[in-house]
Coordinates of C-alpha atoms in Angstrom, one line a residue:
M130 CA 59.7 -3.3 -13.8
L131 CA 55.9 -3.3 -13.4
K132 CA 55.2 -6.9 -14.4
K133 CA 58.8 -7.8 -11.9
D134 CA 56.4 -5.8 -8.9
I135 CA 53.8 -7.0 -9.2
G136 CA 55.0 -10.6 -9.8
E137 CA 56.5 -10.4 -5.7
I138 CA 54.2 -8.8 -4.3
L139 CA 51.7 -12.4 -5.9
S140 CA 54.6 -14.3 -4.7
V141 CA 53.9 -12.8 -1.5
R142 CA 49.9 -13.8 -1.1
N143 CA 50.9 -17.2 -3.3
I144 CA 49.0 -16.2 -5.5
T145 CA 50.6 -17.0 -9.0
K146 CA 50.4 -14.7 -12.5
K147 CA 47.5 -18.1 -13.6
D148 CA 46.0 -17.8 -11.1
A149 CA 45.1 -13.3 -10.6
A150 CA 44.7 -14.0 -14.9
W151 CA 42.4 -17.3 -13.5
Y152 CA 40.4 -15.0 -11.2
C153 CA 39.9 -12.2 -13.7
L154 CA 38.4 -14.4 -16.5
V155 CA 36.2 -15.4 -13.7
S156 CA 35.3 -11.7 -12.7
I157 CA 34.8 -11.3 -16.4
I158 CA 32.5 -14.5 -17.2
F159 CA 30.5 -13.5 -13.8
T160 CA 29.7 -10.2 -14.8
A161 CA 28.5 -11.0 -18.8
V162 CA 26.8 -13.7 -16.8
L163 CA 25.1 -11.1 -14.4
W164 CA 25.0 -8.2 -17.1
G165 CA 22.8 -10.6 -19.6
W166 CA 20.4 -12.1 -17.1
F167 CA 19.6 -8.8 -16.6
A168 CA 19.2 -8.2 -20.8
F169 CA 17.1 -11.7 -20.7
T170 CA 14.9 -10.0 -17.9
G171 CA 13.3 -7.3 -20.2
I172 CA 15.8 -4.5 -18.2
K173 CA 16.5 -2.1 -20.5
F174 CA 19.8 0.8 -21.2
L175 CA 22.8 -1.6 -20.5
W176 CA 24.6 -0.8 -23.2
E177 CA 24.9 2.9 -22.4
W178 CA 28.7 4.2 -20.0
N179 CA 26.1 6.1 -17.9
L180 CA 23.2 4.0 -17.5
S181 CA 24.7 0.2 -17.4
L182 CA 28.5 -0.3 -18.1
R183 CA 29.9 2.0 -15.5
D184 CA 28.5 -0.7 -13.2
A185 CA 29.6 -3.7 -14.8
L186 CA 33.0 -2.8 -14.2
L187 CA 32.8 -2.4 -11.4
T188 CA 30.9 -4.9 -10.5
F189 CA 34.1 -6.5 -11.8
V190 CA 37.3 -5.0 -10.0
T191 CA 34.4 -5.8 -7.1
I192 CA 34.3 -9.8 -7.3
F193 CA 38.5 -9.4 -8.8
L194 CA 40.2 -7.8 -6.1
L195 CA 37.4 -10.5 -3.1
E196 CA 39.3 -13.6 -5.0
L197 CA 42.2 -12.1 -4.7
T198 CA 41.5 -11.1 -1.7
C199 CA 40.8 -14.4 -0.5
G200 CA 43.1 -16.5 -3.0
Q201 CA 39.4 -18.2 -3.9
D202 CA 38.0 -17.8 -7.0
I203 CA 33.4 -17.6 -6.9
R204 CA 33.4 -21.3 -6.8
G205 CA 35.9 -21.6 -3.1
R206 CA 34.5 -21.9 0.4
L207 CA 34.8 -18.6 1.8
W208 CA 32.2 -17.6 -0.9
H209 CA 29.9 -19.1 0.1
A210 CA 27.8 -17.1 2.6
A211 CA 27.5 -15.0 0.6
Y212 CA 25.2 -16.6 -1.9
P213 CA 22.1 -16.6 -0.6
G214 CA 21.7 -13.5 -0.5
F215 CA 23.1 -12.1 -3.4
L216 CA 21.9 -14.9 -5.8
A217 CA 18.6 -13.4 -3.9
L218 CA 18.3 -10.3 -5.1
M219 CA 19.8 -10.3 -8.6
L220 CA 17.6 -13.2 -9.1
V221 CA 14.0 -11.8 -8.3
F222 CA 14.8 -8.1 -8.4
P223 CA 15.8 -7.9 -12.0
Y224 CA 13.0 -10.0 -12.9
V225 CA 10.7 -9.3 -11.1
I226 CA 11.7 -5.4 -12.2
G227 CA 12.4 -6.0 -15.5
T228 CA 8.8 -7.9 -16.4
G229 CA 6.6 -6.2 -14.1
S230 CA 7.2 -2.3 -14.5
G231 CA 3.9 -2.3 -17.2
N232 CA 4.5 0.5 -19.6
R233 CA 6.9 2.3 -17.6
D234 CA 10.3 1.0 -19.6
P235 CA 12.3 -1.3 -16.9
D236 CA 15.6 0.8 -17.3
F237 CA 19.2 -0.4 -15.1
R238 CA 19.7 2.7 -13.9
H239 CA 17.0 4.4 -12.3
L240 CA 15.1 1.1 -11.6
L241 CA 17.2 -2.2 -10.7
N242 CA 21.1 0.1 -10.0
P243 CA 21.1 0.4 -6.7
Y244 CA 19.6 -3.5 -5.5
V245 CA 22.9 -4.0 -8.2
M246 CA 25.3 -1.5 -5.8
E247 CA 23.4 -3.2 -2.5
A248 CA 23.5 -6.6 -3.3
L249 CA 28.1 -5.6 -4.5
G250 CA 28.2 -3.8 -1.5
F251 CA 26.5 -6.7 1.0
L252 CA 28.3 -9.6 -1.3
S253 CA 31.6 -7.9 -0.5
I254 CA 30.5 -7.9 3.5
S255 CA 29.8 -10.9 3.5
V256 CA 32.9 -12.7 1.7
I257 CA 35.9 -10.4 3.9
T258 CA 34.0 -11.6 7.6
A259 CA 34.0 -15.1 6.3
F260 CA 37.6 -14.5 5.7
W261 CA 38.2 -12.4 9.0
Q262 CA 36.8 -14.7 11.3
Q263 CA 39.4 -17.4 10.4
K264 CA 41.5 -15.7 12.0
A265 CA 39.2 -14.6 14.5
R266 CA 38.7 -16.5 18.2
R267 CA 35.6 -17.9 19.1
P268 CA 33.3 -14.5 20.3
L269 CA 34.3 -12.6 17.8
S270 CA 33.5 -15.4 15.2
I271 CA 30.6 -16.1 17.3
L272 CA 29.1 -12.4 16.5
I273 CA 30.5 -12.2 13.0
A274 CA 28.4 -15.1 12.6
I275 CA 25.0 -13.7 13.8
G276 CA 26.2 -10.4 12.0
T277 CA 26.7 -12.1 8.2
F278 CA 23.0 -14.5 9.5
L279 CA 21.9 -10.9 9.7
I280 CA 22.5 -9.8 6.7
T281 CA 21.8 -12.7 5.0
T282 CA 18.0 -13.0 6.8
F283 CA 17.7 -9.0 5.5
Q284 CA 18.0 -10.3 1.7
I285 CA 16.0 -13.3 1.5
I286 CA 13.4 -11.6 3.7
C287 CA 13.1 -8.6 0.9
A288 CA 13.3 -10.6 -2.0
L289 CA 10.9 -13.7 -1.0
I290 CA 8.2 -10.4 0.0
Y291 CA 9.1 -7.9 -2.9
F292 CA 8.7 -11.9 -5.6
S293 CA 5.5 -12.5 -4.0
Y294 CA 4.0 -9.0 -3.4
F295 CA 5.0 -9.7 -8.0
L296 CA 2.2 -13.6 -8.3
I297 CA -0.2 -11.5 -6.2
Y298 CA -0.5 -8.7 -8.3
G299 CA 2.2 -9.0 -11.3
S300 CA 3.9 -5.9 -11.0
T301 CA 6.5 -3.7 -9.0
F302 CA 5.8 -2.8 -5.3
A303 CA 3.7 -0.1 -5.3
T304 CA 4.5 2.3 -2.3
A305 CA 0.8 3.4 -1.6
D306 CA 0.3 -1.1 -0.4
F307 CA 2.9 0.3 2.1
L308 CA 1.0 2.9 3.8
P309 CA -1.2 0.1 5.7
F310 CA 1.3 -1.9 6.9
V311 CA 2.9 1.5 8.3
Q312 CA -0.2 2.8 9.2
T313 CA -3.0 0.1 10.7
H314 CA -3.1 -1.7 13.7
L315 CA -0.8 -4.8 12.8
S316 CA -4.8 -7.7 13.0
E317 CA -6.1 -5.5 10.3
A318 CA -2.4 -6.3 8.7
I319 CA -2.0 -10.0 9.5
G320 CA -6.5 -10.0 8.2
F321 CA -5.3 -8.3 4.8
L322 CA -2.0 -11.1 4.1
K323 CA -3.7 -14.0 5.4
S324 CA -6.4 -13.5 2.6
F325 CA -3.8 -14.3 0.0
I326 CA -1.4 -16.0 2.4
S327 CA -2.3 -19.8 3.2
V328 CA -1.0 -22.2 5.7
K329 CA 0.1 -24.4 3.5
T330 CA 2.3 -20.8 0.8
L331 CA 3.5 -19.5 4.3
C332 CA 5.0 -23.6 5.6
L333 CA 6.3 -23.9 2.1
G334 CA 8.4 -20.0 2.2
V335 CA 10.0 -20.5 6.2
I336 CA 11.0 -24.2 4.3
L337 CA 12.6 -22.7 0.8
L338 CA 13.9 -20.3 4.0
L339 CA 16.0 -22.9 5.6
V340 CA 16.4 -24.8 2.6
L341 CA 18.3 -20.8 1.5
F342 CA 20.3 -20.5 4.6
V343 CA 21.5 -23.5 4.5
P344 CA 25.5 -22.4 2.8
T345 CA 25.6 -19.7 5.3
I346 CA 25.1 -21.2 8.2
T347 CA 27.9 -24.6 7.7
L348 CA 29.9 -22.2 6.4
L349 CA 29.7 -19.6 9.7
V350 CA 29.2 -22.8 12.0
R351 CA 32.9 -24.2 10.8
N352 CA 34.1 -21.1 10.8
I353 CA 33.8 -20.5 14.9
K354 CA 34.9 -24.4 15.5
N355 CA 37.7 -23.3 13.0
G356 CA 38.0 -20.1 14.8
G357 CA 41.5 -17.8 15.6
M358 CA 43.3 -22.2 13.8
S359 CA 45.0 -20.3 10.4
S360 CA 48.6 -20.1 11.6
A361 CA 48.9 -18.6 7.7
K362 CA 50.6 -14.9 8.0
W363 CA 48.6 -12.8 5.7
P364 CA 51.0 -9.3 4.7
K365 CA 50.2 -5.8 4.5
W366 CA 48.3 -5.5 1.7
I367 CA 46.2 -8.3 1.9
I368 CA 45.2 -7.0 5.0
A369 CA 44.7 -3.4 4.4
L370 CA 43.4 -4.1 0.9
S371 CA 40.4 -6.7 3.4
V372 CA 40.1 -3.6 4.7
L373 CA 39.3 -1.4 1.7
L374 CA 37.2 -3.5 0.3
F375 CA 35.3 -4.2 4.1
A376 CA 34.8 0.1 4.0
A377 CA 33.7 0.3 0.2
G378 CA 30.9 -2.4 1.1
I379 CA 29.6 -0.8 4.0
I380 CA 29.5 3.0 2.4
N381 CA 27.9 1.0 -0.7
V382 CA 25.2 -0.6 0.8
R383 CA 24.7 2.4 3.7
H384 CA 24.2 5.0 0.4
W385 CA 22.0 2.3 -1.0
I386 CA 19.3 0.5 0.5
P387 CA 17.2 4.1 1.6
R388 CA 16.8 3.8 -2.0
S389 CA 15.6 0.0 -2.0
F390 CA 12.5 -2.0 -1.5
P391 CA 11.4 -1.8 1.5
V392 CA 13.3 1.5 3.4
L393 CA 13.2 3.9 0.2
D394 CA 8.6 2.7 0.1
Y395 CA 8.7 2.9 4.0
Q396 CA 10.1 6.6 3.7
L397 CA 8.0 7.5 1.5
S398 CA 5.3 6.6 3.6
Q399 CA 6.8 8.2 6.6
A400 CA 6.9 11.1 4.5
Y401 CA 3.3 11.2 3.4
I402 CA 2.6 10.7 7.2
H403 CA 4.7 13.6 7.8
S404 CA 2.2 15.4 5.9
I405 CA -0.8 14.5 7.3
R406 CA 0.2 15.8 10.9
D407 CA 1.7 19.3 8.6
A408 CA -2.1 19.7 7.3
K409 CA -3.0 19.2 11.5
K410 CA -1.0 22.1 12.0
L411 CA -2.5 23.9 9.4
H412 CA -6.2 22.8 10.3
T413 CA -6.4 25.5 12.7
I414 CA -6.1 28.2 10.6
N415 CA -8.0 26.4 7.6
A416 CA -11.1 25.9 9.4
A417 CA -11.3 29.8 10.8
K418 CA -10.8 30.7 7.4
L419 CA -13.8 29.1 7.1
V420 CA -17.1 31.3 5.0
L421 CA -20.6 29.8 4.7
A422 CA -21.8 31.3 1.2
N423 CA -25.0 31.3 2.1
G424 CA -24.4 32.2 5.8
I425 CA -26.1 29.7 8.6
N426 CA -29.5 30.5 8.5
N427 CA -30.3 28.9 5.3
T428 CA -27.9 25.7 6.5
L429 CA -30.3 22.5 6.4
A430 CA -30.1 22.6 9.7
S431 CA -31.0 26.1 10.3
R432 CA -34.2 25.3 8.2
V433 CA -34.6 21.7 8.9
P434 CA -33.3 19.8 12.0
G435 CA -32.5 16.5 13.0
T436 CA -29.8 13.8 11.9
V437 CA -27.5 14.2 8.8
L438 CA -25.9 10.2 8.9
L439 CA -22.8 9.8 7.2
V440 CA -21.4 6.0 6.6
I441 CA -18.5 5.3 5.0
G442 CA -17.6 1.1 4.5
E443 CA -14.7 -0.7 3.4
S444 CA -13.4 -2.9 0.6
E445 CA -17.1 -2.7 -0.5
T446 CA -16.8 -3.4 -4.7
S447 CA -21.0 -2.5 -6.1
D448 CA -19.7 -5.2 -8.6
L449 CA -21.1 -8.1 -6.2
M450 CA -24.0 -5.8 -4.7
T451 CA -27.4 -6.8 -6.4
A452 CA -28.1 -3.3 -5.5
F453 CA -26.0 -2.3 -8.3
T454 CA -25.9 -5.3 -10.2
P455 CA -29.1 -6.9 -11.1
S456 CA -27.8 -10.0 -13.5
L457 CA -26.2 -11.6 -9.8
P458 CA -27.5 -15.3 -9.5
V459 CA -28.2 -14.4 -5.0
D460 CA -29.7 -11.4 -3.7
T461 CA -26.2 -9.6 -2.1
T462 CA -28.0 -6.7 -0.3
P463 CA -32.3 -7.6 -0.3
W464 CA -32.0 -4.7 2.2
L465 CA -31.0 -1.7 -0.5
T466 CA -32.7 -3.5 -2.9
S467 CA -35.4 -3.5 -1.3
E468 CA -35.7 0.4 -1.5
K469 CA -34.3 0.9 -4.7
E470 CA -37.6 2.2 -5.7
N471 CA -38.8 4.2 -2.9
K472 CA -37.8 7.8 -4.3
D473 CA -36.7 9.3 -1.2
F474 CA -33.8 6.5 -1.9
Y475 CA -31.3 8.2 -4.8
L476 CA -28.4 4.9 -5.8
F477 CA -25.0 5.6 -8.2
N478 CA -24.7 3.4 -10.5
H479 CA -21.1 5.2 -11.4
A480 CA -19.2 5.9 -8.8
Y481 CA -16.0 5.7 -8.1
T482 CA -13.1 5.1 -5.5
N483 CA -10.4 7.5 -6.0
F484 CA -7.7 5.3 -4.9
P485 CA -8.2 1.5 -4.6
A486 CA -6.8 1.9 -0.7
T487 CA -8.0 3.4 2.7
A488 CA -5.9 6.5 3.8
G489 CA -5.7 7.4 -0.6
A490 CA -9.2 7.7 -1.1
L491 CA -10.2 8.9 2.7
S492 CA -7.7 12.0 2.7
M493 CA -9.3 13.1 -0.9
A494 CA -12.8 12.3 -0.2
L495 CA -13.0 13.8 3.0
T496 CA -11.3 17.4 2.8
G497 CA -11.6 19.8 0.0
I498 CA -8.7 18.5 -1.7
N499 CA -9.5 16.2 -5.0
Q500 CA -8.0 15.0 -7.9
Y501 CA -9.2 18.2 -10.5
N502 CA -9.6 21.1 -8.3
E503 CA -4.6 20.9 -8.2
K504 CA -5.1 21.6 -4.0
E505 CA -3.0 20.2 -1.9
I506 CA -3.9 18.2 2.0
G507 CA -2.5 21.7 3.8
Q508 CA -4.5 23.9 2.2
V509 CA -8.0 22.2 3.3
V510 CA -11.0 22.1 5.8
T511 CA -12.7 19.0 6.1
L512 CA -16.1 18.0 6.2
L513 CA -16.8 18.1 10.3
D514 CA -15.2 21.5 10.2
V515 CA -17.7 22.6 7.2
A516 CA -20.8 21.1 8.9
K517 CA -19.7 22.6 12.5
K518 CA -20.2 25.8 10.4
A519 CA -23.9 25.0 9.2
G520 CA -24.9 24.9 13.1
Y521 CA -24.2 20.9 14.0
D522 CA -22.7 19.1 16.4
T523 CA -20.3 16.8 14.9
W524 CA -19.3 12.9 15.9
W525 CA -17.0 10.2 14.9
I526 CA -18.5 5.6 15.3
S527 CA -15.5 3.9 14.2
N528 CA -15.3 0.4 14.1
H529 CA -11.7 0.5 13.5
R530 CA -8.6 0.3 16.0
Q531 CA -8.1 4.1 18.0
L532 CA -4.7 4.6 17.4
A533 CA -2.1 7.3 18.3
A534 CA -0.3 7.7 15.8
G535 CA -3.1 5.3 14.0
N536 CA -4.0 6.0 10.3
P537 CA -2.7 10.1 9.9
S538 CA -5.6 10.8 6.4
V539 CA -8.6 9.8 9.2
D540 CA -7.4 11.0 12.6
L541 CA -7.0 14.5 10.3
V542 CA -10.9 14.5 10.1
S543 CA -12.0 12.3 13.4
S544 CA -10.0 14.4 15.8
G545 CA -11.9 17.1 14.9
A546 CA -15.2 15.9 15.6
D547 CA -17.0 17.3 18.5
H548 CA -17.0 13.8 19.6
T549 CA -15.4 10.4 18.7
L550 CA -17.3 6.9 20.2
W551 CA -15.0 3.7 19.0
T552 CA -16.3 0.4 19.7
T553 CA -15.3 -2.3 22.8
H554 CA -13.7 -5.6 20.4
A555 CA -12.9 -2.6 17.8
E556 CA -12.6 -4.7 14.0
G557 CA -15.9 -7.0 15.6
A558 CA -19.5 -7.0 14.1
D559 CA -20.5 -3.6 12.2
I560 CA -22.8 -4.3 14.9
D561 CA -21.9 -2.9 17.6
L562 CA -21.7 0.3 15.9
I563 CA -25.7 0.3 17.2
S564 CA -24.8 0.5 21.1
L565 CA -22.1 3.5 20.2
L566 CA -25.1 5.1 18.0
K567 CA -27.4 5.6 21.4
K568 CA -25.2 7.2 22.7
V569 CA -26.7 10.3 20.2
P570 CA -29.3 12.3 21.7
R571 CA -31.9 11.7 20.0
N572 CA -32.9 16.2 19.9
G573 CA -30.0 18.8 18.6
N574 CA -28.8 19.4 14.9
H575 CA -25.8 15.8 14.2
F576 CA -23.6 15.8 11.9
I577 CA -22.2 11.3 12.6
I578 CA -19.8 10.0 10.6
L579 CA -19.7 6.2 10.8
H580 CA -17.3 3.8 9.4
L581 CA -17.5 0.8 9.2
M582 CA -15.2 -2.7 8.9
G583 CA -17.5 -4.0 5.9
S584 CA -15.9 -6.6 3.8
H585 CA -12.2 -5.8 4.4
A586 CA -10.1 -8.7 4.5
K587 CA -10.3 -11.4 6.4
Y588 CA -13.6 -11.6 5.4
D589 CA -15.1 -14.9 7.7
S590 CA -13.8 -12.2 10.7
R591 CA -16.5 -9.6 9.8
I592 CA -19.4 -11.4 9.9
P593 CA -20.5 -12.8 13.6
D594 CA -20.4 -17.2 13.5
D595 CA -24.0 -17.3 13.1
W596 CA -25.0 -15.5 10.4
P597 CA -26.4 -17.4 7.0
Y598 CA -23.3 -17.1 4.6
L599 CA -24.1 -17.2 1.0
S600 CA -23.5 -19.3 -2.3
L601 CA -22.9 -18.7 -5.5
P602 CA -23.1 -20.7 -8.3
G603 CA -19.8 -21.2 -9.7
A604 CA -17.8 -18.7 -7.4
D605 CA -15.2 -19.9 -4.7
E606 CA -14.3 -19.5 -0.9
T607 CA -12.9 -16.5 -1.9
E608 CA -15.6 -15.5 -3.0
N609 CA -19.0 -16.6 -1.0
D610 CA -17.0 -15.3 2.2
Y611 CA -16.8 -11.4 0.8
A612 CA -20.8 -12.7 -0.8
T613 CA -21.6 -13.1 2.6
T614 CA -19.4 -10.2 4.2
V615 CA -21.6 -7.4 1.7
D616 CA -25.0 -9.5 2.4
Y617 CA -24.3 -8.2 6.8
T618 CA -23.3 -5.5 6.3
D619 CA -26.9 -4.4 4.3
Y620 CA -28.2 -5.9 7.7
V621 CA -26.2 -2.8 9.3
L622 CA -27.1 -1.1 7.1
K623 CA -31.1 -1.9 7.4
N624 CA -30.3 -1.3 10.8
I625 CA -28.0 1.7 11.2
F626 CA -31.1 3.1 8.9
N627 CA -34.3 2.5 11.0
Y628 CA -33.6 3.3 14.5
S629 CA -31.7 6.2 13.1
K630 CA -35.0 7.3 11.1
E631 CA -37.0 6.6 14.7
N632 CA -35.0 8.2 16.3
L633 CA -32.8 11.3 15.4
H634 CA -35.2 12.7 13.4
M635 CA -32.4 11.8 10.4
T636 CA -33.1 14.6 7.7
A637 CA -30.8 12.8 5.4
M638 CA -28.1 9.5 5.1
A639 CA -25.5 8.8 2.5
Y640 CA -23.4 5.6 1.9
L641 CA -20.3 5.3 0.1
S642 CA -17.5 2.3 0.4
D643 CA -13.3 3.7 0.7
H644 CA -11.8 1.3 -2.4
G645 CA -13.6 -1.5 -4.0
E646 CA -11.6 -5.1 -3.8
D647 CA -11.1 -7.8 -6.3
M648 CA -11.3 -10.8 -5.7
K649 CA -7.8 -11.6 -6.5
Y650 CA -6.4 -9.3 -6.0
G651 CA -7.5 -8.1 -3.4
H652 CA -7.3 -4.0 -3.2
G653 CA -4.1 -2.0 -3.9
E654 CA -1.7 0.0 -6.2
G655 CA 0.7 -3.2 -7.2
H656 CA -2.0 -3.9 -9.8
V657 CA -5.7 -2.2 -10.7
T658 CA -8.5 -3.3 -11.7
W659 CA -12.0 -2.1 -11.8
S660 CA -12.9 -4.6 -9.2
M661 CA -10.9 -1.7 -7.3
L662 CA -12.9 0.8 -8.2
H663 CA -15.9 0.6 -8.7
I664 CA -18.1 1.4 -5.5
P665 CA -21.3 1.8 -3.5
L666 CA -23.4 5.1 -2.7
F667 CA -26.6 6.0 -2.0
F668 CA -28.6 8.9 -0.6
Y669 CA -31.8 9.2 1.2
L670 CA -33.9 12.2 2.0
S671 CA -36.2 12.7 4.0
P672 CA -39.8 14.0 2.8
E673 CA -39.7 17.7 5.3
Y674 CA -35.7 17.3 3.8
E675 CA -37.4 17.2 0.2
T676 CA -40.1 19.6 0.8
A677 CA -37.6 21.8 1.7
F678 CA -34.4 21.9 -0.6
P679 CA -37.4 20.6 -4.1
N680 CA -33.9 22.2 -6.1
T681 CA -31.8 19.7 -4.8
A682 CA -33.3 17.2 -4.4
K683 CA -34.6 17.7 -8.0
A684 CA -30.7 17.3 -9.2
L685 CA -29.8 14.9 -7.1
R686 CA -32.5 12.7 -9.1
N687 CA -30.7 14.1 -12.5
N688 CA -26.9 13.5 -11.3
R689 CA -27.9 9.7 -10.6
E690 CA -26.4 8.0 -13.9
K691 CA -23.4 9.7 -14.4
I692 CA -20.4 9.2 -13.8
F693 CA -18.9 10.1 -10.1
T694 CA -15.4 9.6 -8.0
N695 CA -15.8 9.6 -4.1
D696 CA -12.7 12.6 -3.8
L697 CA -16.3 14.5 -4.2
L698 CA -17.2 13.7 -1.9
F699 CA -16.4 16.6 0.0
D700 CA -18.5 19.1 -1.6
T701 CA -21.5 16.7 -2.4
M702 CA -22.1 16.8 1.3
C703 CA -21.4 20.6 1.7
G704 CA -24.5 20.9 -1.0
L705 CA -26.5 18.1 0.8
I706 CA -25.8 20.1 4.5
Q707 CA -26.7 23.2 2.0
A708 CA -23.6 24.8 3.0
P709 CA -21.5 25.8 0.2
N710 CA -18.3 27.5 1.2
N711 CA -15.1 29.4 0.9
D712 CA -13.8 25.5 -0.5
Y713 CA -16.4 24.4 -2.6
S714 CA -17.6 24.4 -6.7
P715 CA -21.0 23.7 -7.4
T716 CA -19.4 21.5 -10.4
Y717 CA -17.9 18.8 -8.4
D718 CA -21.2 18.4 -5.9
L719 CA -23.9 16.0 -7.0
T720 CA -26.4 18.1 -5.7
S721 CA -26.4 21.0 -7.5
P722 CA -27.3 21.1 -10.5
L723 CA -24.8 22.7 -12.4
Y724 CA -22.0 19.2 -11.8
S725 CA -20.5 18.3 -14.7
L726 CA -17.9 15.3 -14.8
N727 CA -18.3 13.2 -17.4
A728 CA -16.8 9.3 -18.1
D729 CA -13.6 11.2 -20.4
Q730 CA -12.9 14.0 -17.5
A731 CA -13.4 11.4 -13.9
L732 CA -10.3 9.6 -13.3
A733 CA -9.0 7.4 -10.4
V734 CA -6.0 6.5 -8.8
N735 CA -3.8 10.4 -8.3
G736 CA -5.1 10.1 -12.3
K737 CA -3.5 7.3 -13.8
W738 CA -6.6 5.8 -14.7
I739 CA -9.3 7.6 -17.2
V740 CA -13.1 6.2 -16.0
A741 CA -13.6 5.9 -19.5
N742 CA -11.7 3.3 -20.8
D743 CA -14.3 1.2 -18.1
P744 CA -15.5 -1.5 -20.5
S745 CA -18.5 -1.6 -18.1
L746 CA -19.9 1.9 -19.0
H747 CA -19.9 1.4 -22.7
D748 CA -21.7 4.4 -24.4
I749 CA -22.5 5.9 -21.2
K750 CA -20.1 9.7 -21.0

C-alpha cells in the first residue's frame, strides 16, 4: 500500500520511481564527495555521529528533497544560481580551517559545522527562489533575482576575504585582526589593505568575481525574461515542500550566520569594545580609590618639577632600528644611535609588545592590567590617573584621527587627560606634532603622551615627499619604504626631544612602540612572528632627575639587559614619576631593583607566546 501511495504522489509531479531513485543516488554521491573533500583538507572527527555524520544525513536529505521539489538533479538549470556561493564557501572554509588551524585539531563540529549548515541554508533559499521565479511575474521576479544575487555576493566575498587572509598569514582568521577595521578610520584601514593588496591583485579579484557570478546572473536574467510563462500546475505537496525547504533554509541561515565569519568576528569585536566602554563608566569610581603609597610630597613632580614625556610609536620593530640592531648595513636611527653612549639614555634590547595590534597592546600598556596579574579592565586605573594624582597636568597629543567611536582602549585613556590635542591633518607627517607640543606651557608640571603614526602601513604615506629614501642592500621596495619610516621617526624623536629639553624643562622621557612589524605579514594575530613582537624601548633621565633619585637611575641601568613586555609600562612609568600606588607592583617596574621578569616568565599575545622561545635571545634568561 505504501509503495502504491508513493507512486501516485510521484506520478502527479511526473516523477517516476526511477527519477526518485536517481535523485537519491545523486544526493548520496554529492554528500559523499563533500565529506571526502573535508577529509582531504584535514578536517577531523568526520566519522562520529554527533560530531559530523548527523550533519551528513541532513545534507543528503536536503539535497534529495530539493531535487524532488524542482524535478531536477543538481546538474539542472535551477541549481545554477546556487553554485557560485555554495562552492565558494565549501571550497574555501574547509581548506583554510583544515590547513591553517595550527596546533589545534580542525574538528568538524566546532570549526567547520557552522559554514556547512550556513551554506546548506543558502543553497535551499537560492534553489527554491529560482524554482518559484519560474511562475513569478516580472516585478516579483526582479526582486527574487536581486535577493539571490545579494546572497551569492555575500557568500563569495566572505570566502574571498577569508582566503585572502589565509594567503597573507597562513592561518584561519583571528578575531583580533577584525578590531582595526571596526575601530579605526576608513583611510587607515584602506592604507593597511593597500600594503598587502596591489592594484593588479585587486583587478584580478574583480575579474574572478565577475566570472564566478556568470552562472547566477545568466539564470536570473533568463528567469526574469520568462517570468510567469510557466503553465505547469504544481500539486499542493510540491508547494508545501518548497515552502518548508525555504523556511528551513531561512532558519538555518539565521541560526548559523552569527556563528560564522564575518558576523561572529564582528560580534566578538563589538563585545570587546563594549567591555572597554563599560570600563570607562567604572573609571571615575576606580580613579577615586587611587592612593599614592608615599604621598604627594615624594613624587617626581614635587621634588624635580618639570615635564615627563611618553612617546608611543606605531608599528616599529627594533629589528630594523640600528640603535637596537647594529648589524644593519645602513643606519636607520642616526640620532638614537649617537645617543647610545650618552649616560643619560637607557636603551633596552629585549623589549616585546604584549600583543601585535594597537588596541590589545595599549589597553594593557596604559592601564594597570597585564598578562601576569589577572586583573580585568573594569578594575583598573589608567596611567594618566596616576600622573594627575602625582601632581601633573596631563596631555594627550596625537597624530591619529579623533573619532567619537574610535579605538575604545585608547579612548579610555585619552578621555581622562586634562588636555587633548589632535593634528589638523591626521595621519600626516609626525613632525606636525611639534606645533601641538608648543601649546604646552613652558612652566609647570606636565605629563605628556605623544601618539605617533610612525611606521603604520601604508609606509610611503608616513614620510614627506622630500624625505631622503633609504635603500638597504638586498631589500625589496616594501622593506626600503619601511626603513625610511624608521629613519623619519628617528628624526621626529630628535626634534621632540630637543624641543622638550630646551623649552619644557623635561625631567624624563620614554619611547616605545605599541607593537612591531613583519615585512611580509605586517602585524596582527593571524600569523605572529618575532618581528611583530620586537619593539624599541628607551628612557632619558635628566641630570637633575639622576641627582634626586640615584637609586632609580641605578635600577634602570641594571635592568637594561632584562626582558620587558610593554604591558608593564604602567608600573614602570609609575615608578619613573615616583608614584607607587595601590594598583602598582615593583616586580613589574623597570625602575625598581625588585623588577623580576625572565625569559621563561615573559609572555606575549595574551599569554600564548613564551618569550624564552625567541631565537634571538640565545642564552639570555
